[in-house]
Coordinates of C-alpha atoms and ligand atoms in Angstrom, one line a residue:
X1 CA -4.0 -5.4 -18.0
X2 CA -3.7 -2.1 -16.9
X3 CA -5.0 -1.3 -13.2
X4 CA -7.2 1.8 -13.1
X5 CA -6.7 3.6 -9.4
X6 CA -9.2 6.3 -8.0
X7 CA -6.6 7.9 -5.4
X8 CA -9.2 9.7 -2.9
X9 CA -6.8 11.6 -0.6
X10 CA -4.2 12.1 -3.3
X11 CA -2.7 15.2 -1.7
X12 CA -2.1 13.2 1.6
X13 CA 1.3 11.5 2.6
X14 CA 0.0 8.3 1.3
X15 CA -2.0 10.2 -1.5
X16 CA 1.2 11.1 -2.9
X17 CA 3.6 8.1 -2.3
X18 CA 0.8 6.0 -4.0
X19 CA 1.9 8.4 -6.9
X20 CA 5.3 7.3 -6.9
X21 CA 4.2 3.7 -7.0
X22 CA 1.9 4.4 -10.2
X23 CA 4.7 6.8 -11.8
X24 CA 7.5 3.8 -11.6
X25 CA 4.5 1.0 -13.1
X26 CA 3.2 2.8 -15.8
X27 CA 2.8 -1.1 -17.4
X28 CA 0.4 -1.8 -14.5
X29 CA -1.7 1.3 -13.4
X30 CA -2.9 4.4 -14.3
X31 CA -4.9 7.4 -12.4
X32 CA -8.0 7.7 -13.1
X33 CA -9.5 10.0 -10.1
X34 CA -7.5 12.4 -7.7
X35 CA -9.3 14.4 -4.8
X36 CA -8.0 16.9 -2.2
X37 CA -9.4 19.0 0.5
X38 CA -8.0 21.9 0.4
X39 CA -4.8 22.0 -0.9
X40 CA -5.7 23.0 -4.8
X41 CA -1.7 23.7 -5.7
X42 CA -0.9 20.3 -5.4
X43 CA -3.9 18.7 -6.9
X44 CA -3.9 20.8 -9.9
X45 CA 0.2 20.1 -10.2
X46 CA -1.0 16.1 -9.8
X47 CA -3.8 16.7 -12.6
X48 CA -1.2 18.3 -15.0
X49 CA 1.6 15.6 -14.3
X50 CA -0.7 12.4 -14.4
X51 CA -3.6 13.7 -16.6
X52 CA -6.3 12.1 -14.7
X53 CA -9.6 11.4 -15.8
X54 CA -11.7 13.4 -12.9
X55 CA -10.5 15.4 -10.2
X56 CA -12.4 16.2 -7.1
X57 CA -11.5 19.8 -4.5
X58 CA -13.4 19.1 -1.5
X59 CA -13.7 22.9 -1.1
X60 CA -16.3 24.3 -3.0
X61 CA -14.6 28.1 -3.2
X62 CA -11.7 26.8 -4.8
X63 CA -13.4 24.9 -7.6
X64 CA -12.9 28.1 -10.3
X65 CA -9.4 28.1 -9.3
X66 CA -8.4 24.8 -10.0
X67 CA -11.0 24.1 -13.2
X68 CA -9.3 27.5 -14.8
X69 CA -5.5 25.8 -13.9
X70 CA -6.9 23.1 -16.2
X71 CA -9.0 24.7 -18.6
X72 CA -6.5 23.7 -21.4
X73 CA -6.7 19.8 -19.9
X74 CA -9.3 16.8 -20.4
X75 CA -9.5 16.4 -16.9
X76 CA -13.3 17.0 -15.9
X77 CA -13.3 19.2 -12.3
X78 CA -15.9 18.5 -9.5
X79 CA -16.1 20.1 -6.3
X80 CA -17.5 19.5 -2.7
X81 CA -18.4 16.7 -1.0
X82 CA -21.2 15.7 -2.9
X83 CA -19.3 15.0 -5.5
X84 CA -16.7 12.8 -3.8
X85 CA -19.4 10.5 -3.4
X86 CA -21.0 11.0 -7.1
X87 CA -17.7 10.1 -8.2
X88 CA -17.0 7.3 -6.3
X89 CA -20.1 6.0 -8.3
X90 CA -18.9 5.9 -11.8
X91 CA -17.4 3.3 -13.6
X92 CA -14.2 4.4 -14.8
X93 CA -11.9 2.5 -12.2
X94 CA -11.1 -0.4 -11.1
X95 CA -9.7 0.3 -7.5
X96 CA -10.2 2.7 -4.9
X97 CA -7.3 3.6 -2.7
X98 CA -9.1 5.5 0.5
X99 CA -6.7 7.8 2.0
X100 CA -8.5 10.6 2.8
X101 CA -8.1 10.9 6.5
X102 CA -11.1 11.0 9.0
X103 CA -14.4 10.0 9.4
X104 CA -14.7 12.1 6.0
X105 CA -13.6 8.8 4.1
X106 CA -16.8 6.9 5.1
X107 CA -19.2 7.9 3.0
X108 CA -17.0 7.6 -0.6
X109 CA -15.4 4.2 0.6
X110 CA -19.2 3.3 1.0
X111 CA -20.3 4.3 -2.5
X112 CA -17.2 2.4 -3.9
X113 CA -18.1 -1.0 -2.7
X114 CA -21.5 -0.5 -2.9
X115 CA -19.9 0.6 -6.9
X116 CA -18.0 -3.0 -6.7
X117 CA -14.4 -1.6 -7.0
X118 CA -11.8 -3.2 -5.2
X119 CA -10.8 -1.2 -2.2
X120 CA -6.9 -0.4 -0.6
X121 CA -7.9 1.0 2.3
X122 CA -5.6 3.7 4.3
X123 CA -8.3 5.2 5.7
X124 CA -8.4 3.5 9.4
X125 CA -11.6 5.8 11.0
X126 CA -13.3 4.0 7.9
X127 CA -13.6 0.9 10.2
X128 CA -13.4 2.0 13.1
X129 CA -16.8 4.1 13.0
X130 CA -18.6 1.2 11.0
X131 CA -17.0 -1.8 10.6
X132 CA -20.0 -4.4 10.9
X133 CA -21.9 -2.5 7.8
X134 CA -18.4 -1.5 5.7
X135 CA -17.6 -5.5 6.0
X136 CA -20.9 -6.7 5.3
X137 CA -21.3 -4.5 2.3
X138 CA -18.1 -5.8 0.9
X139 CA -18.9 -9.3 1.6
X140 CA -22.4 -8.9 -0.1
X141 CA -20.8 -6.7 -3.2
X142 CA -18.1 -9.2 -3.4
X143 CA -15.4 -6.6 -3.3
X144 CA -11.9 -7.0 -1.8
X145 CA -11.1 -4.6 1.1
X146 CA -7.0 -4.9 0.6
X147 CA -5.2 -3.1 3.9
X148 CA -2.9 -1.0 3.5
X149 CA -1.7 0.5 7.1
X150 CA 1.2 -1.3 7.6
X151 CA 0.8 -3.6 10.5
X152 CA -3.0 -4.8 8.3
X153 CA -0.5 -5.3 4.9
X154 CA 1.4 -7.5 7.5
X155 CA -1.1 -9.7 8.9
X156 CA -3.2 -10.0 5.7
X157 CA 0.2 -11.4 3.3
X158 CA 1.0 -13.5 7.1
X159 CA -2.6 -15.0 6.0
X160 CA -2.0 -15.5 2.5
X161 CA -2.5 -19.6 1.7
X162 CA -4.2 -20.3 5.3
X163 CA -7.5 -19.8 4.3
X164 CA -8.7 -22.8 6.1
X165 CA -6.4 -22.3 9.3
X166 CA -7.8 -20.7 12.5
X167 CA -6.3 -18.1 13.8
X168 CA -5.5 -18.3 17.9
X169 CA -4.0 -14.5 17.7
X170 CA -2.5 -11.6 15.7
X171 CA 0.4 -9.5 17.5
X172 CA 0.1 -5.6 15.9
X173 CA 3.3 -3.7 17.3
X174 CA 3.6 -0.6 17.4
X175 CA 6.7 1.7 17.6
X176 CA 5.8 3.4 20.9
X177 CA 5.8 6.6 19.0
X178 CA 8.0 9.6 19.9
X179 CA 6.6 9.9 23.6
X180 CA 7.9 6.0 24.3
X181 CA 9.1 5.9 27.9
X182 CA 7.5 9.0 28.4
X183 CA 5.2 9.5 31.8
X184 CA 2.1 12.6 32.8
X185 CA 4.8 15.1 33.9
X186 CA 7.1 14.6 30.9
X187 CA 4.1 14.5 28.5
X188 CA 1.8 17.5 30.3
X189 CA 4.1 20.3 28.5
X190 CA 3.8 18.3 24.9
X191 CA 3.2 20.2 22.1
X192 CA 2.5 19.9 18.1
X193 CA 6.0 20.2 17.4
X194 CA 7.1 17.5 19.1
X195 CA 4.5 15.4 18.5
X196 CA 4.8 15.6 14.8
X197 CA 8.3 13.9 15.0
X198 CA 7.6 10.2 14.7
X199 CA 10.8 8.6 14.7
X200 CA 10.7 5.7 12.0
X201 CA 7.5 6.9 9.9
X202 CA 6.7 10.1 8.3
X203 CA 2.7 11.1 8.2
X204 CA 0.1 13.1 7.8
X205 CA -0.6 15.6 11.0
X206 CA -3.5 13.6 12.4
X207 CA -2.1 10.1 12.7
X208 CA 1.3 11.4 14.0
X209 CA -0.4 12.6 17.0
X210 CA -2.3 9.5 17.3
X211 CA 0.3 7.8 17.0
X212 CA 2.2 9.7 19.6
X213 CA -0.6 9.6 22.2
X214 CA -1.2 5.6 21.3
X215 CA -4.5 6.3 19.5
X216 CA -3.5 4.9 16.4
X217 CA -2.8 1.6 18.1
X218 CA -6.1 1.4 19.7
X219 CA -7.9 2.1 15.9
X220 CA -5.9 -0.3 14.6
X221 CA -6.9 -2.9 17.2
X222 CA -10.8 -1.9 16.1
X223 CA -9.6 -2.2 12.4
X224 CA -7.8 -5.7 13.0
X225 CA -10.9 -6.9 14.7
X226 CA -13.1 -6.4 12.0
X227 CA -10.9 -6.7 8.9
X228 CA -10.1 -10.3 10.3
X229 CA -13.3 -10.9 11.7
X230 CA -11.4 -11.5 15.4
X231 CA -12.1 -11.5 19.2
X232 CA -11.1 -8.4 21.1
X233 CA -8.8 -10.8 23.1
X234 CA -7.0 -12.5 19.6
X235 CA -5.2 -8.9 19.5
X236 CA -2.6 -8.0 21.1
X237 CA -0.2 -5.2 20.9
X238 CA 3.6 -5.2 21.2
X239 CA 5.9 -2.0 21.8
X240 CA 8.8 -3.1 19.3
X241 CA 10.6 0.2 19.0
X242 CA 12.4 -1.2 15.7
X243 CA 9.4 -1.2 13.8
X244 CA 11.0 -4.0 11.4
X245 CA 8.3 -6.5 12.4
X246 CA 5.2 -4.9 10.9
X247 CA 2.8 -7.2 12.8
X248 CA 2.4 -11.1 13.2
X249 CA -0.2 -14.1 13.2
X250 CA -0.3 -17.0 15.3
X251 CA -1.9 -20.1 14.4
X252 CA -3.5 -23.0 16.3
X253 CA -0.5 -25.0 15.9
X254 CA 1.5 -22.3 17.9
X255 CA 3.2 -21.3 15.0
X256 CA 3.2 -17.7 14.6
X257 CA 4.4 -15.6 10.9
X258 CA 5.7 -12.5 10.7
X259 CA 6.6 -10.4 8.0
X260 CA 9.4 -7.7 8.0
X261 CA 10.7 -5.0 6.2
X262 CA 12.0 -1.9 5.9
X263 CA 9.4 1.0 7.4
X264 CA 8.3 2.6 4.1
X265 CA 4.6 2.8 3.5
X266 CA 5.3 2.4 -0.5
X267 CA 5.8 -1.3 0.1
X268 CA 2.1 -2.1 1.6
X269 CA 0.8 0.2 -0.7
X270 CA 2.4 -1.1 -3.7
X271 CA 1.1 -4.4 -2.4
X272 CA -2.3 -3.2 -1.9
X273 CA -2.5 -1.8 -5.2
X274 CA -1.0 -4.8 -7.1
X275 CA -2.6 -7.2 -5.3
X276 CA -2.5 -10.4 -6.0
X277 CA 0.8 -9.8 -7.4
X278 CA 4.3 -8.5 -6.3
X279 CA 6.0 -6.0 -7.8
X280 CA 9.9 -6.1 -8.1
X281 CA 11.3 -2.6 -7.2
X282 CA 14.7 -1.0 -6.0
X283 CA 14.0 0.4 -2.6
X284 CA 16.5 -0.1 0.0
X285 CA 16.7 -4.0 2.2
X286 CA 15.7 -4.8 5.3
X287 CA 19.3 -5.5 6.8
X288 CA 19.7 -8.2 10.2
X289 CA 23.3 -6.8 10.8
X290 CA 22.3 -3.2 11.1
X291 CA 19.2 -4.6 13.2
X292 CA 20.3 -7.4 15.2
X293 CA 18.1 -6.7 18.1
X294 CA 14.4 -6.5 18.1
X295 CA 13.1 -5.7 20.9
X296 CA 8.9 -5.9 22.8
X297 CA 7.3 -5.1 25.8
X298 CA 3.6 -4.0 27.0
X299 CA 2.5 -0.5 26.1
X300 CA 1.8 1.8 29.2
X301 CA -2.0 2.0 28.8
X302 CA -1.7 3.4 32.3
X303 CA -0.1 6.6 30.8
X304 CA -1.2 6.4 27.5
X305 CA -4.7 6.3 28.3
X306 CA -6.2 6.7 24.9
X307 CA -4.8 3.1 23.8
X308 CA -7.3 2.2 26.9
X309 CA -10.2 4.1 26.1
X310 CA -9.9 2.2 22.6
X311 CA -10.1 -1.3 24.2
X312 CA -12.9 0.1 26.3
X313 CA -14.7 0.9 22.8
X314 CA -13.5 -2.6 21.0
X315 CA -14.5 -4.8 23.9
X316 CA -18.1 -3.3 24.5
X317 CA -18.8 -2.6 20.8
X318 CA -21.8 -0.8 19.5
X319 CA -21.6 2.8 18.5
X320 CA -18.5 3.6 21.5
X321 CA -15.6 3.4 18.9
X322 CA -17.4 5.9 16.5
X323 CA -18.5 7.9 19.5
X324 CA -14.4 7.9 20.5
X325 CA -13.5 8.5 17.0
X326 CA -15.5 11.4 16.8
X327 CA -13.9 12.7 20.2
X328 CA -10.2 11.9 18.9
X329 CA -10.3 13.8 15.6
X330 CA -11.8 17.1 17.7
X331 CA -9.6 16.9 20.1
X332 CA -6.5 16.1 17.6
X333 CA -7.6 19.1 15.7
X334 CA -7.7 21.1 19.2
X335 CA -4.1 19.7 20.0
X336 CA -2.7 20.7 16.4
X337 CA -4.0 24.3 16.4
X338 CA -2.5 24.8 20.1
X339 CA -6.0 24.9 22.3
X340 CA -6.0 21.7 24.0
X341 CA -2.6 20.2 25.7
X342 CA -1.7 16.4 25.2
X343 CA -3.0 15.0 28.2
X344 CA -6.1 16.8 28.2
X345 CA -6.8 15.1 24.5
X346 CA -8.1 12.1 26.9
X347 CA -9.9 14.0 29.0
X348 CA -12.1 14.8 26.1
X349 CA -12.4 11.7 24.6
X350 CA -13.2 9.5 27.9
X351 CA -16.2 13.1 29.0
X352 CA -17.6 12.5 25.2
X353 CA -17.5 8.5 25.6
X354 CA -19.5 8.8 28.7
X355 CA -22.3 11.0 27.6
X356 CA -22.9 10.5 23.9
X357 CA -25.7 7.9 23.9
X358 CA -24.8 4.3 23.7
X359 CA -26.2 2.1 21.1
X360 CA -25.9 -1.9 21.3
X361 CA -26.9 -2.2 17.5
X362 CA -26.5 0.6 15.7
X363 CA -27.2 1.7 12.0
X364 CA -25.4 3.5 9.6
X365 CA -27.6 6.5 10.6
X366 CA -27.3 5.7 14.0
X367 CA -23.4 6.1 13.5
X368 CA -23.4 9.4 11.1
X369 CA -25.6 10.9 14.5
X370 CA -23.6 9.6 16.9
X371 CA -20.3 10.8 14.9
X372 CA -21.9 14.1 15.0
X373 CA -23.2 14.0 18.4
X374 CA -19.7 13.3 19.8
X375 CA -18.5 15.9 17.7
X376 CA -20.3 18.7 19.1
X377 CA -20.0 17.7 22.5
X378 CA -16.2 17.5 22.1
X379 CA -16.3 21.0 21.0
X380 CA -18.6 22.5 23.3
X381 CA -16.3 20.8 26.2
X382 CA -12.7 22.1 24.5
X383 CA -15.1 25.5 24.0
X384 CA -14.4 25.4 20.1
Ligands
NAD1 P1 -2.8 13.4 5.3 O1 -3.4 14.4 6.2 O2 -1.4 13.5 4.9 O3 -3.7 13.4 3.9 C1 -5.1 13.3 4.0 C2 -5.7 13.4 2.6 O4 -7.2 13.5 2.8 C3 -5.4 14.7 1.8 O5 -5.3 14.4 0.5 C4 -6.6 15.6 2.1 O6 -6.8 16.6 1.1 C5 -7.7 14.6 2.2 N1 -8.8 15.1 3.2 C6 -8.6 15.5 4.4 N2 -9.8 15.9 5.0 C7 -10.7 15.7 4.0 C8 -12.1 15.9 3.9 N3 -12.8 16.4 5.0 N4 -12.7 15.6 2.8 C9 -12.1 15.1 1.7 N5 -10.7 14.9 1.7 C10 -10.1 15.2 2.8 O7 -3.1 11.9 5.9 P2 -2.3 10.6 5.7 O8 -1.2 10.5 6.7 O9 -2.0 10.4 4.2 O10 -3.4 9.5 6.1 C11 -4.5 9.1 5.3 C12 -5.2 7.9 6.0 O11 -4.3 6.8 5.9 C13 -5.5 8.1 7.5 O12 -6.7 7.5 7.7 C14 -4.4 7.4 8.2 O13 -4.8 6.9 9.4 C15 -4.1 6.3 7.2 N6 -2.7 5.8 7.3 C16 -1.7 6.7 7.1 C17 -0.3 6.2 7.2 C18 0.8 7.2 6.8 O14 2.0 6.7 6.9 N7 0.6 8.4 6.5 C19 -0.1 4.9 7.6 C20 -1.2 4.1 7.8 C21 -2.5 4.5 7.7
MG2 MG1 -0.2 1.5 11.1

């Protein structure tokens, strides 16, 4: 049976390797939905080479543009992001993959589950804002959430056949980023440029810099927590520079599974997307002689500050991860266009975490305020 995939975020760096997965198993899936943003080129490009059902421009001015690229096309246009939700709500797929980046992929991923459509879920910020009611909703609509960031892909196939083992812990590693080793007075003069060159993963702007300031590690500590329903202190995180051991799980035996591979985000997405199954391909194999040394050691939260802020937000809960969220993605933005230096990223984010109001039990309004709270503080502080 043929898989039909809604790719929100197509445009994206996983957006478009998810392509190449569909493209090379035309026998197992077929596009259904594409959205962008902003980038109308490429989407309309996509629309022409995989005649999807649906596409969605998130910008509203470009919608004549791209509906008169495909006037002589099936493909029905929609535009704004209204519409990203609307379309999250129809029936003609089977599986979401959420890649749009940012808080902005809440409210679609919501609409899907609450739809029943099986979800592979890039989209980190997804979680991290509103884990308890994304989980529950899942859980009550019965619908898969199937990770897809890598170190997630790792721990979830680690889990596959232990459903009724405890888990004591799950390592995540993390690369260290491009700034590993780094201290303040190396780090003070960063800028985009640099901090766009990750050395074993190439991504989209926003989680380059998070992962070269740490960030990312600290979402993916609040993703791991609730994707696997853990403890703050069942995660820990491992530096391991190699980035062949995508992440691991420990059992209550003291046993502990890893799983490894080549760092190429077409294999957990392939995964997510054929899940159950696996799907033979030709990509390139992991190879022990070429790395016959893997290497771990602590991160330096001490320098890296924003991996601490996120263990602040995971251990006390609430509304302080979506508050930081909110905080990050301002001040990333701020970083990217050259207005706020690296260091000073923190700055922001700990100043917002401190004043937005905390809430102990929050609701999904609760955290759609508090995300826009955070948001305006950040600004006013970096004078946006
Ligand atoms: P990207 O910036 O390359 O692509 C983002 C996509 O989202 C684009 O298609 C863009 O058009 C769309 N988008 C952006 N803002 C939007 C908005 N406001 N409304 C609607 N659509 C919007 O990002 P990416 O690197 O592909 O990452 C996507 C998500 O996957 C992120 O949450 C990221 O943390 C996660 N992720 C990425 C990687 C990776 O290797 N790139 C790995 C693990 C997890
Ligand atoms: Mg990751």
């Amino acid at each position: 049976m043929i898989k039909r995939i809604a790719i929100f975020g197509s445009t994206g760096s996983i957006g478009t390797q998810a392509l190449e997965v569909i493209e090379a198993n035309p026998d197992k899936f077929s596009v259904e939905i594409l959205t962008a943003n902003s980038n109308e080129t490429l989407l309309v490009e996509q629309a022409i080479k995989y005649n999807p059902n649906i596409v969605v421009i998130g910008d509203e001015l470009k919608y004549t543009k791209v509906k008169e690229a495909l006037a002589n096309t099936s493909v029905k246009v929609f535009a704004g992001e209204d519409a990203l939700k609307e379309v999250a709500g129809m029936d003609c797929y089977d599986l979401m993959l959420a890649a749009i980046v940012g808080f902005a992929g809440l409210k679609p991923t919501l609409k899907a589950i609450e739809n029943k459509k099986a979800i592979a879920l890039a989209n980190k910020e997804t979680l991290v804002v509103a884990g308890d009611i994304v989980m529950q909703k899942a859980i009550e609509n019965r619908v898969p959430i199937i990770p897809v960031d890598s170190e997630h892909s790792a721990i979830f196939q680690c889990l596959m056949g232990e459903t009724r083992n405890r888990v004591e812990k799950v390592y995540l590693t993390a690369s260290g980023g491009p700034f590993i080793g780094r201290k303040p007075n190396y780090l003070v003069n960063v800028k985009r440029e640099h901090a766009l060159q990750h050395p074993n993963w190439e991504m989209g702007a926003k989680i380059s810099v998070d992962s070269a300031t740490l960030m990312n590690k600290g979402l993916e500590m609040i993703e791991a927590k609730w994707l696997f329903n853990l403890k703050p202190d069942q995660i820990e995180v491992l530096v391991h520079p190699q980035s062949a051991i995508h992440s691991m799980v420990q059992f209550e035996d003291g046993s502990i599974k890893a799983q490894i591979g080549v760092p190429d985000m077409k294999l957990p997405i392939q995964y997510a997307l054929a899940f159950p199954a696996r799907i033979p391909n030709n990509y390139p194999r992991f190879s022990f002689k070429k790395f016959n040394e893997f290497t771990f050691e602590e991160p330096d939260i001490k320098t890296f500050k924003n991996l601490a802020l996120a263990i602040e937000a995971l251990q006390k809960g609430g509304n302080l991860a979506c508050i930081m969220n909110a905080a990050n993605e301002i001040a990333v933005y701020a970083f990217l266009k050259n207005r706020l230096g690296f260091l000073e990223m923190t700055d922001v984010i700990e100043k917002v975490m401190g004043e937005v109001k905390f809430i102990d039990k929050p609701t999904l309004e609760d955290y759609f305020d508090s995300d826009a709270d955070a948001r305006t503080l950040a600004a006013d502080i970096i004078r946006l």
